[in-house]
PDB file of C-alpha atoms and ligand atoms in Angstrom:
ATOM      1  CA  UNK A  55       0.000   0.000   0.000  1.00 44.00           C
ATOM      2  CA  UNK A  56       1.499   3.611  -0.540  1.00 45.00           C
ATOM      3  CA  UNK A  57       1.954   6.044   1.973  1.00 50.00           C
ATOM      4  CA  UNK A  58       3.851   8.565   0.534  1.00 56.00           C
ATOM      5  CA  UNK A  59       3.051  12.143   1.339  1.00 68.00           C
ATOM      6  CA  UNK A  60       0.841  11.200   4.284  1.00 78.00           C
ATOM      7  CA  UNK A  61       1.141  14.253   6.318  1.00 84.00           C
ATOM      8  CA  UNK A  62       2.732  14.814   9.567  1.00 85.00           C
ATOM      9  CA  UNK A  63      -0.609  15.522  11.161  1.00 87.00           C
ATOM     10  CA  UNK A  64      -2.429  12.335  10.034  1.00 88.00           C
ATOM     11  CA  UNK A  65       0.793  10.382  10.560  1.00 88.00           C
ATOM     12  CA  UNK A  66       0.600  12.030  14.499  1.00 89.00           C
ATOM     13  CA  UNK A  67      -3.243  10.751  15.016  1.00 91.00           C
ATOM     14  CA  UNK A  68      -2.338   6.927  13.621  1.00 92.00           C
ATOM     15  CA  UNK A  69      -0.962   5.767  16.836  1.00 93.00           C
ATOM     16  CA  UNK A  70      -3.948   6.859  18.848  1.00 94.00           C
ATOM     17  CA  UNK A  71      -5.942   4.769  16.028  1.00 93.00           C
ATOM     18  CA  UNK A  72      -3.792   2.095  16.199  1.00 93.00           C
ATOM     19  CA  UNK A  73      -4.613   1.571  20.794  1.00 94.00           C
ATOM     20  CA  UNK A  74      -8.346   2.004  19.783  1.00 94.00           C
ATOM     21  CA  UNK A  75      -8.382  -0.618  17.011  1.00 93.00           C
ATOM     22  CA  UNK A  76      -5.913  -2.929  19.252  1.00 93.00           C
ATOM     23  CA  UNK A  77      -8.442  -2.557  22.291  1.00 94.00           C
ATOM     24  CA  UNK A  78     -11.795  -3.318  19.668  1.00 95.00           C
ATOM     25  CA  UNK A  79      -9.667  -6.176  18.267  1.00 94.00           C
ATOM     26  CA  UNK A  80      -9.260  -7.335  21.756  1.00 94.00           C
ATOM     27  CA  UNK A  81     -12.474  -7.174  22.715  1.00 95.00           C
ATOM     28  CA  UNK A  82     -13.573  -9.601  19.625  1.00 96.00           C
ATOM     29  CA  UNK A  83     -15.246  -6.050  17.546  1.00 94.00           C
ATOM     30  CA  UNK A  84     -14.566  -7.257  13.849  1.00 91.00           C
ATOM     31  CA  UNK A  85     -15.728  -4.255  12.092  1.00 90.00           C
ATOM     32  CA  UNK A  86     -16.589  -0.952  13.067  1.00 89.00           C
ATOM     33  CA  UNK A  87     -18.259   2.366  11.203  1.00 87.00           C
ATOM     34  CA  UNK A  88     -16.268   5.460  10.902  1.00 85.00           C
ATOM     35  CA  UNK A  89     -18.862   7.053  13.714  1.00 88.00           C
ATOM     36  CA  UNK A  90     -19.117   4.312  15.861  1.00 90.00           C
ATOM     37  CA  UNK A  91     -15.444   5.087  16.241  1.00 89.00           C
ATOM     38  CA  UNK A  92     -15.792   8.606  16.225  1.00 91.00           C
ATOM     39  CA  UNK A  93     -17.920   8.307  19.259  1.00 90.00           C
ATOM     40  CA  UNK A  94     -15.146   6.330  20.929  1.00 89.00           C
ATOM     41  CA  UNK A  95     -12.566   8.309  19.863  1.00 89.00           C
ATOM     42  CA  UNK A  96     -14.020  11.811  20.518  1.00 89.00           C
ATOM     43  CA  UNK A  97     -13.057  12.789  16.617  1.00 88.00           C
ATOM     44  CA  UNK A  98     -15.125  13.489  14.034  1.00 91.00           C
ATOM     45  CA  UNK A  99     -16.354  10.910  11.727  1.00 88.00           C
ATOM     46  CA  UNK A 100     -15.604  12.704   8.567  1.00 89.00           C
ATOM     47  CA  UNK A 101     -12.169  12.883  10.674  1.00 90.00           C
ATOM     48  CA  UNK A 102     -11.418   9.918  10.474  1.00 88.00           C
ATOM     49  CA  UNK A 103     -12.842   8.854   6.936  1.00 86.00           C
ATOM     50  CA  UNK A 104     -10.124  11.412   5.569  1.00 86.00           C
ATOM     51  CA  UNK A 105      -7.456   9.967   7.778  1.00 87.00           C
ATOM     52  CA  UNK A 106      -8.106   6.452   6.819  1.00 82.00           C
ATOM     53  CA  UNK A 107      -8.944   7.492   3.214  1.00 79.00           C
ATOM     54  CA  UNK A 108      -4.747   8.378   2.721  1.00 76.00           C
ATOM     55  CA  UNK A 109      -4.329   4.514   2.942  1.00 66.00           C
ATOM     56  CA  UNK A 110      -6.364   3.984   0.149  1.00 56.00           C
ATOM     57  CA  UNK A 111      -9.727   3.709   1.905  1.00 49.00           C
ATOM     58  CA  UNK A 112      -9.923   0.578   4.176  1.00 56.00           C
ATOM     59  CA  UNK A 113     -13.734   1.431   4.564  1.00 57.00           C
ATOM     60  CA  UNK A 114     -16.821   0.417   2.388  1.00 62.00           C
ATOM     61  CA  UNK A 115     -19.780   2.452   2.203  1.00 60.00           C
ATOM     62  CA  UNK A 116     -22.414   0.976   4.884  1.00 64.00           C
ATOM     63  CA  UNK A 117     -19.925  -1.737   5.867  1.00 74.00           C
ATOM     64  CA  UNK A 118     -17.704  -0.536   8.248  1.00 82.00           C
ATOM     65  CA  UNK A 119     -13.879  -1.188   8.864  1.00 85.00           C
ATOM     66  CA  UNK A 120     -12.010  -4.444   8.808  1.00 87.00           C
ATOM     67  CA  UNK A 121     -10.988  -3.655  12.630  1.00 90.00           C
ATOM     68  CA  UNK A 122      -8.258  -6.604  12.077  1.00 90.00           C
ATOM     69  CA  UNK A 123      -7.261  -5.353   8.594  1.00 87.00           C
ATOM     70  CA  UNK A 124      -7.106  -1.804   9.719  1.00 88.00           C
ATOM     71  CA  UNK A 125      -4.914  -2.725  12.723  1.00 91.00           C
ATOM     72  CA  UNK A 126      -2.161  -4.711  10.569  1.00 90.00           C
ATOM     73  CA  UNK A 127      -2.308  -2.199   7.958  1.00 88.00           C
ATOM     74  CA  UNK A 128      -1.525   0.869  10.652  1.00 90.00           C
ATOM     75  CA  UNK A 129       0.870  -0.956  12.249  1.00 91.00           C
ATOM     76  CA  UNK A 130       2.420  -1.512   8.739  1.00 89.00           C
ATOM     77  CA  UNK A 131       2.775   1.911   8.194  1.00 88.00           C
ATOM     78  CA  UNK A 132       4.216   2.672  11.183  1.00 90.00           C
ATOM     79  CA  UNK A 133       6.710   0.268  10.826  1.00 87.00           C
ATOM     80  CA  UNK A 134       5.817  -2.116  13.965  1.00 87.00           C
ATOM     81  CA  UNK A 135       5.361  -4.970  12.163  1.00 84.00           C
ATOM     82  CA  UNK A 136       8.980  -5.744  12.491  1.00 89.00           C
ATOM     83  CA  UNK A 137      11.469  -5.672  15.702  1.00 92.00           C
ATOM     84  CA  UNK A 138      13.145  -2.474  16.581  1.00 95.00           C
ATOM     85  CA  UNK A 139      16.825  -2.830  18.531  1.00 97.00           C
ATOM     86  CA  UNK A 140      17.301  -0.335  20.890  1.00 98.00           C
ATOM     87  CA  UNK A 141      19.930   1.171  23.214  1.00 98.00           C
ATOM     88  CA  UNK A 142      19.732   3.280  26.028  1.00 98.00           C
ATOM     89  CA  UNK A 143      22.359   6.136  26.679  1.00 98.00           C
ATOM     90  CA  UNK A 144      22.411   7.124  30.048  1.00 98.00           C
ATOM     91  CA  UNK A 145      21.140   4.879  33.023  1.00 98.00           C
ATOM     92  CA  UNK A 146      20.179   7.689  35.466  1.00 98.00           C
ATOM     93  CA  UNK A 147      16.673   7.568  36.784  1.00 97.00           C
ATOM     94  CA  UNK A 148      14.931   8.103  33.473  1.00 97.00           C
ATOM     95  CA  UNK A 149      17.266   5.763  31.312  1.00 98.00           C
ATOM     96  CA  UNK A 150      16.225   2.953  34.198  1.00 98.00           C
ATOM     97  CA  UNK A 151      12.563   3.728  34.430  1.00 97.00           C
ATOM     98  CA  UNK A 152      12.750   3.121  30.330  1.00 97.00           C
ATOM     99  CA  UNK A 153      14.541   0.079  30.744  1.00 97.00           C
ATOM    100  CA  UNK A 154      11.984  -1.430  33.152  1.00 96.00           C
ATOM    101  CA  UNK A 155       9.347  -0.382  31.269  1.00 94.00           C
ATOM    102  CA  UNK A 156       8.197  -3.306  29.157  1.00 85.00           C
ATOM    103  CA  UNK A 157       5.287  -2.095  27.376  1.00 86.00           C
ATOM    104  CA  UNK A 158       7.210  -1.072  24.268  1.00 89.00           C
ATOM    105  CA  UNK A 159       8.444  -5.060  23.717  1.00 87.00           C
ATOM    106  CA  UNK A 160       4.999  -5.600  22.620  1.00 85.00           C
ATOM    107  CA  UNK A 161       5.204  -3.437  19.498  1.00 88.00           C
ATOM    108  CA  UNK A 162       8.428  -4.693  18.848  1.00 91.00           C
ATOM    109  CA  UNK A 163      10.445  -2.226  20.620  1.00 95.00           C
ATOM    110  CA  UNK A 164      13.277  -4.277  22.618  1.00 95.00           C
ATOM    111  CA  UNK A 165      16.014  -2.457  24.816  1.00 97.00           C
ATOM    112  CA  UNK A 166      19.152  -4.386  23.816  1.00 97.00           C
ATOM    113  CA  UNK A 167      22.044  -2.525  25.793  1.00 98.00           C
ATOM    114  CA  UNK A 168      22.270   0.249  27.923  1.00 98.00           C
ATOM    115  CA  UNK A 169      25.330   2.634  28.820  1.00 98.00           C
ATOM    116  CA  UNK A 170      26.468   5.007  30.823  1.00 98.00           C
ATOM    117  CA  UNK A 171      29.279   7.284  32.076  1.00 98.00           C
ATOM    118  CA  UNK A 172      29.387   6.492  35.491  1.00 98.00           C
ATOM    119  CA  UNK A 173      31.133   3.875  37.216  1.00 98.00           C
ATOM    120  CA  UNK A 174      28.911   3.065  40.074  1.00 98.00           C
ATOM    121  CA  UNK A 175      26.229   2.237  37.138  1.00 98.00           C
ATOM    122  CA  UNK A 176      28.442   0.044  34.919  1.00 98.00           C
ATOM    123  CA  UNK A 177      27.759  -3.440  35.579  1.00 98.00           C
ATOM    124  CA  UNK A 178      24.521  -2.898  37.919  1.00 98.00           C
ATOM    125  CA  UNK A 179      21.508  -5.260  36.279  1.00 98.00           C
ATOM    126  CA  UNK A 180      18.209  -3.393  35.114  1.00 97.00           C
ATOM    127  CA  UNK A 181      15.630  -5.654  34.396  1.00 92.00           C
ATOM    128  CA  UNK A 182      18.411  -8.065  33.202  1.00 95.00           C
ATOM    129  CA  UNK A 183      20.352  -5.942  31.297  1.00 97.00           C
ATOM    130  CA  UNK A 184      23.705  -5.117  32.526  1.00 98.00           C
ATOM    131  CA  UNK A 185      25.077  -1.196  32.248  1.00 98.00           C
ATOM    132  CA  UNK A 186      27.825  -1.599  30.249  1.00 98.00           C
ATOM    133  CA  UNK A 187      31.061   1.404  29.565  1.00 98.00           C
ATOM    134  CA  UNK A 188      29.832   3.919  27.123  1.00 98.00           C
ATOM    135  CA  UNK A 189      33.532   3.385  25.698  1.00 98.00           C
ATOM    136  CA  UNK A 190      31.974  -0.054  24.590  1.00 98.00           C
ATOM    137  CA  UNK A 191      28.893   1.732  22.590  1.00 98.00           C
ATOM    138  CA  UNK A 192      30.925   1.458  19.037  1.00 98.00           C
ATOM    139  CA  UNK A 193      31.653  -2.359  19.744  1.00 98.00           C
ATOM    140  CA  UNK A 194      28.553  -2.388  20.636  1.00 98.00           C
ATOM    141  CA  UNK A 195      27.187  -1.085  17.630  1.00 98.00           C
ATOM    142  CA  UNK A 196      29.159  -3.193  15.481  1.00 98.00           C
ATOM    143  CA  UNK A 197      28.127  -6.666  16.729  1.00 98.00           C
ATOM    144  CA  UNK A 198      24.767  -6.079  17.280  1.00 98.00           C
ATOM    145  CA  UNK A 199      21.949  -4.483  15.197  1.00 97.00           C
ATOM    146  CA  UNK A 200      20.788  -1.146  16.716  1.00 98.00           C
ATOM    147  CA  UNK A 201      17.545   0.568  15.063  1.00 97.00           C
ATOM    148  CA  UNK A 202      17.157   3.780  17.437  1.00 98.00           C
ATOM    149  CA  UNK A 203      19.362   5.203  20.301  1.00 98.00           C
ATOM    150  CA  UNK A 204      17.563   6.224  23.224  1.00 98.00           C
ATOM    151  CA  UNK A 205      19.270   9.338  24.658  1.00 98.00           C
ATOM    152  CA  UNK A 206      18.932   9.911  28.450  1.00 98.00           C
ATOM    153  CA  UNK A 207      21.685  11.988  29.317  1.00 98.00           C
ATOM    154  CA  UNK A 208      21.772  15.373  30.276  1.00 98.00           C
ATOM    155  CA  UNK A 209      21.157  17.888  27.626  1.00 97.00           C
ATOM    156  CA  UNK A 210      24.951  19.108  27.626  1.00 97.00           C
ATOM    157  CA  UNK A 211      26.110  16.032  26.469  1.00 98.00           C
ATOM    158  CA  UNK A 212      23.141  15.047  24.430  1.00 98.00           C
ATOM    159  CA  UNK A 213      24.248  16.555  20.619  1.00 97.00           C
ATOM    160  CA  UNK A 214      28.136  15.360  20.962  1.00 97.00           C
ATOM    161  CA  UNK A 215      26.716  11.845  22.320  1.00 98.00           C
ATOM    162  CA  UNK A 216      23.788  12.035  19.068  1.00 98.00           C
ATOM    163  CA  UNK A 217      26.849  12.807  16.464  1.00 97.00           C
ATOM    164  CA  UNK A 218      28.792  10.355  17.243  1.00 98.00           C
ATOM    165  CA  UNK A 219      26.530   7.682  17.220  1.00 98.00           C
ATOM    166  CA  UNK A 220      25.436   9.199  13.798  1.00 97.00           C
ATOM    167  CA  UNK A 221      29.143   8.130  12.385  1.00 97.00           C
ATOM    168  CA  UNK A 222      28.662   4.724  14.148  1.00 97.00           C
ATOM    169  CA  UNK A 223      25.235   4.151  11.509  1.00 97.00           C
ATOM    170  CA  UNK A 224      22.536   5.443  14.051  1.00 98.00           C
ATOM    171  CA  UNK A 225      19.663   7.040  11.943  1.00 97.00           C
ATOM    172  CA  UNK A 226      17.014   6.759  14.948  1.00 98.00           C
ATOM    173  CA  UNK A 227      17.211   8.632  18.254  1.00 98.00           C
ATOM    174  CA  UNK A 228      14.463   9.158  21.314  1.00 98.00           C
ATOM    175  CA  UNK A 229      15.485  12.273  22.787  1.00 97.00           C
ATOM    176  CA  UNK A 230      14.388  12.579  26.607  1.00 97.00           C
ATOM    177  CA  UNK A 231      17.294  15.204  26.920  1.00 97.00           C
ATOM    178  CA  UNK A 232      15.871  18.764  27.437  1.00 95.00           C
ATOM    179  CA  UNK A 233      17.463  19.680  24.348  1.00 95.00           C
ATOM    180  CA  UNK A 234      15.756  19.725  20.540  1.00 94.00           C
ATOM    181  CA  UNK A 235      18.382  17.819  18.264  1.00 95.00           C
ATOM    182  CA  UNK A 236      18.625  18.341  14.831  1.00 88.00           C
ATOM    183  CA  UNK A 237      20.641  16.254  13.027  1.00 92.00           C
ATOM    184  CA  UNK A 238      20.263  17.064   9.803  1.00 89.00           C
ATOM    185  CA  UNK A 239      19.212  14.982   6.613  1.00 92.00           C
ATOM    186  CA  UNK A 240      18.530  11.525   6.718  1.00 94.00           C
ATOM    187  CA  UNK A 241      18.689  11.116  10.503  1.00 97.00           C
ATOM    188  CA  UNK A 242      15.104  10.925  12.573  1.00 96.00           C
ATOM    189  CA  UNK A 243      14.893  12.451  15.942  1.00 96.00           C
ATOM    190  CA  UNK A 244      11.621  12.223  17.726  1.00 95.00           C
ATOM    191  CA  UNK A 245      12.072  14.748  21.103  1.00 95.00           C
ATOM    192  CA  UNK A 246       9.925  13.668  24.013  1.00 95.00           C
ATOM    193  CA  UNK A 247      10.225  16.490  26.712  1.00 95.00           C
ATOM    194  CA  UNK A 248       8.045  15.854  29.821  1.00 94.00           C
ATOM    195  CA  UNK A 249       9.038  19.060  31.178  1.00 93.00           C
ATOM    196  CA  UNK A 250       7.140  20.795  28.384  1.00 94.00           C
ATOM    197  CA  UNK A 251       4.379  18.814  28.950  1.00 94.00           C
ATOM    198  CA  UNK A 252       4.246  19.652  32.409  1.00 95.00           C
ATOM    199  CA  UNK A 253       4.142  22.803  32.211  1.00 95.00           C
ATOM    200  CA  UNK A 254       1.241  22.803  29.729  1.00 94.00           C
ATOM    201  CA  UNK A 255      -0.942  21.131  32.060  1.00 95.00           C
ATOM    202  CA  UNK A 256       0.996  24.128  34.567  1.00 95.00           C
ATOM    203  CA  UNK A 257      -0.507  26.217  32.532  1.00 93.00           C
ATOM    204  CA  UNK A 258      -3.803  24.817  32.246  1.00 91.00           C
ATOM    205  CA  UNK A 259      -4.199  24.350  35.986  1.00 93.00           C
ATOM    206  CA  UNK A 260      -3.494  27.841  36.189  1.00 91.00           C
ATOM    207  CA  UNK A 261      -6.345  29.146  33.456  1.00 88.00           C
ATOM    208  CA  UNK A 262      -8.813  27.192  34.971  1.00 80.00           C
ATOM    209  CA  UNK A 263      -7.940  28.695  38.798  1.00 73.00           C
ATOM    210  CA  UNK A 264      -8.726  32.302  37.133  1.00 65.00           C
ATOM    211  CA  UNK A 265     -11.576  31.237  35.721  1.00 63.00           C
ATOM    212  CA  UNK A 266     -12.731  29.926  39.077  1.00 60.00           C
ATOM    213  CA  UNK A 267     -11.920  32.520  40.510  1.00 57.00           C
TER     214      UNK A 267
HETATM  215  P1  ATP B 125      17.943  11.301  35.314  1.00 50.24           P
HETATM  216  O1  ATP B 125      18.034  12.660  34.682  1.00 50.24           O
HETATM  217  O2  ATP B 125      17.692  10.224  34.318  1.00 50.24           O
HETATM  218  O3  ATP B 125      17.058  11.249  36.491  1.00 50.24           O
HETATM  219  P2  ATP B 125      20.299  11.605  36.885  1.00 50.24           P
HETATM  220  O4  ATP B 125      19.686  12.772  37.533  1.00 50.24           O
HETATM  221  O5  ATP B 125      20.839  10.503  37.718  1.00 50.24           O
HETATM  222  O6  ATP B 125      19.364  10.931  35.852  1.00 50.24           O
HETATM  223  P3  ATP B 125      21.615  13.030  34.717  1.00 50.24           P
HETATM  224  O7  ATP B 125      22.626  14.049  35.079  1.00 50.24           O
HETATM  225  O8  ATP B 125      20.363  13.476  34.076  1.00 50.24           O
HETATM  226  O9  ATP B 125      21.472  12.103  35.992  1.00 50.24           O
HETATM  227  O10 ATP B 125      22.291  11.952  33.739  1.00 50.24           O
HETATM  228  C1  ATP B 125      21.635  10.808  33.338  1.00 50.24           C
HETATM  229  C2  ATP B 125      22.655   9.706  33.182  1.00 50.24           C
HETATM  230  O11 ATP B 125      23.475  10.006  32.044  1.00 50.24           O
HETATM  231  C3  ATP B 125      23.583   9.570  34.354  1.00 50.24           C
HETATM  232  O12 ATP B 125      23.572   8.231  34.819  1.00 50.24           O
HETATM  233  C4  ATP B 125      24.943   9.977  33.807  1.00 50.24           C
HETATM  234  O13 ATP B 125      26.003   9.236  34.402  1.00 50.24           O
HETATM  235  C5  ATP B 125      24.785   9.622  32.345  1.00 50.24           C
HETATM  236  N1  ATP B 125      25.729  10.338  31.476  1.00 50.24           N
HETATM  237  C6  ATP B 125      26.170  11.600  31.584  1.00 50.24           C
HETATM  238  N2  ATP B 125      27.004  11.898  30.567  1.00 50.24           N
HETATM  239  C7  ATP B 125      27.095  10.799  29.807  1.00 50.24           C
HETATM  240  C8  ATP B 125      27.800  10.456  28.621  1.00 50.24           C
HETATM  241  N3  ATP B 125      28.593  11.329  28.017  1.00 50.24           N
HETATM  242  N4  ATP B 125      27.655   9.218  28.129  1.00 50.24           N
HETATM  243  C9  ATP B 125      26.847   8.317  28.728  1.00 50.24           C
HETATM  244  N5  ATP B 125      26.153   8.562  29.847  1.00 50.24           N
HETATM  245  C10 ATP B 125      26.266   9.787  30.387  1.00 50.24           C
END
C-alpha cells in the first residue's frame, strides 16, 4: 500500500488509532463504522474517513472497517510490524525507568544494551540488562543491530553523544534530553520532553484557577 506524502498531522493521530483498534480487536469487535469510532474516539467521523482514506480507503460504504485489517495495515505503516533494537544512553533515573518499562516489547520495541558514564552504574543489572562502559557503545554497535538510540543523558552532552553515534550508523534517536536535536538529513529524531508537557498542564491548571476565581 502507498503512503507517501501522508502528512505529519495524520501520521501524528495513527498511533492513537492504532490503541483504539488494538483494544476493539481485543475485545472480539470485527468491524466498526467510521462514527461508531468517532464516538469512541471523541473525533469526528468525517475525521477519520479522511485519515483512513490516505491509505487507500480501508472502509466500504455501509460496511464498516475491517478492525483486524485496519490494525495490521496501521501498524504496517508505522513500521511495527517488524522488531526495533534499541539502546539506552544514560542509566540515570529516566534511562532505568525506560529500561523497566516493558510495554514497548509488545510493538516490537526491545532495549538491547544500555550505557552510561558512570562507574557506580556500569555493571549494575536493570531488568536483566547489565550497564555496560559507554567506551563499549561502538563495539557495541558493530556486533549487534541497533535501530534507534535512546538518549537519556543530560542535555549538555546530548548533541556530541547524538553525532557520534550518527558516524557509528545510528539514523534513529528518542530524545528525553531537554534539548531539541537536529541532526540534519537523513537522521530521525523524535524529542519527548516531559518538562514541556508539564508545564502545559501548569498552565492549564493555572487558566482554569482564574476562571474559578
Ligand atoms: P535522570 O536525569 O535520568 O534522572 P540523573 O539525575 O541521575 O538521571 P543526569 O545528570 O540526568 O542524571 O544523567 C543521566 C545519566 O546520564 C547519568 O547516569 C549519567 O552518568 C549519564 N551520562 C552523563 N554523561 C554521559 C555520557 N557522556 N555518556 C553516557 N552517559 C552519560
Amino acid at each position: 500500500m502507498e503512503n507517501k506524502g501522508i502528512s505529519r498531522a495524520v501520521i501524528k493521530r495513527l498511533p492513537r488509532y492504532y490503541r483504539y483498534l488494538g483494544e476493539l480487536k481485543e475485545e472480539g469487535v470485527e468491524r466498526i463504522s467510521s462514527s461508531e469510532l468517532s464516538s469512541k474516539m471523541k473525533v469526528t467521523a468525517s475525521q477519520i474517513r479522511q485519515d483512513l482514506n490516505n491509505f487507500g480507503g480501508f472502509g466500504q460504504q455501509g460496511y464498516g472497517y475491517n478492525v483486524n485489517y485496519l490494525f495490521n495495515e496501521i501498524g504496517r505503516i508505522l513500521g511495527i510490524d517488524k522488531k526495533n533494537n534499541m539502546i539506552v544512553i544514560g542509566a540515570g533515573n529516566m534511562g532505568q525507568a525506560l529500561t523497566k518499562y516493558t510495554s514497548f516489547r509488545s510493538y516490537g520495541f526491545d532495549i538491547i544494551g544500555v550505557f552510561d558514564v558512570n562507574a557506580n552504574l556500569i555493571g549494575k543489572s536493570i531488568n536483566g540488562i547489565v550497564v555496560q562502559d559507554y567506551s563499549e557503545v561502538a563495539s557495541f554497535i558493530r556486533n549487534n543491530p541497533v535501530d534507534i538510540a535512546v538518549l537519556t543523558v543530560p542535555k549538555e552532552a546530548a548533541g556530541s553523544i547524538a553525532e557520534y553515534l550518527v558516524q557509528l550508523g545510528i539514523h534513529a534517536f528518542w530524545n528525553f534530553a531537554y534539548t531539541d536535536l537536529r541532526l540534519g538529513p537523513g537522521i530521525v529524531v523524535e524529542n519527548v520532553h516531559l518538562s514541556d508537557s508539564l508545564l502545559r498542564l501548569s498552565y492549564e491548571v493555572k487558566s482554569k484557577g482564574a476562571s474559578n476565581d
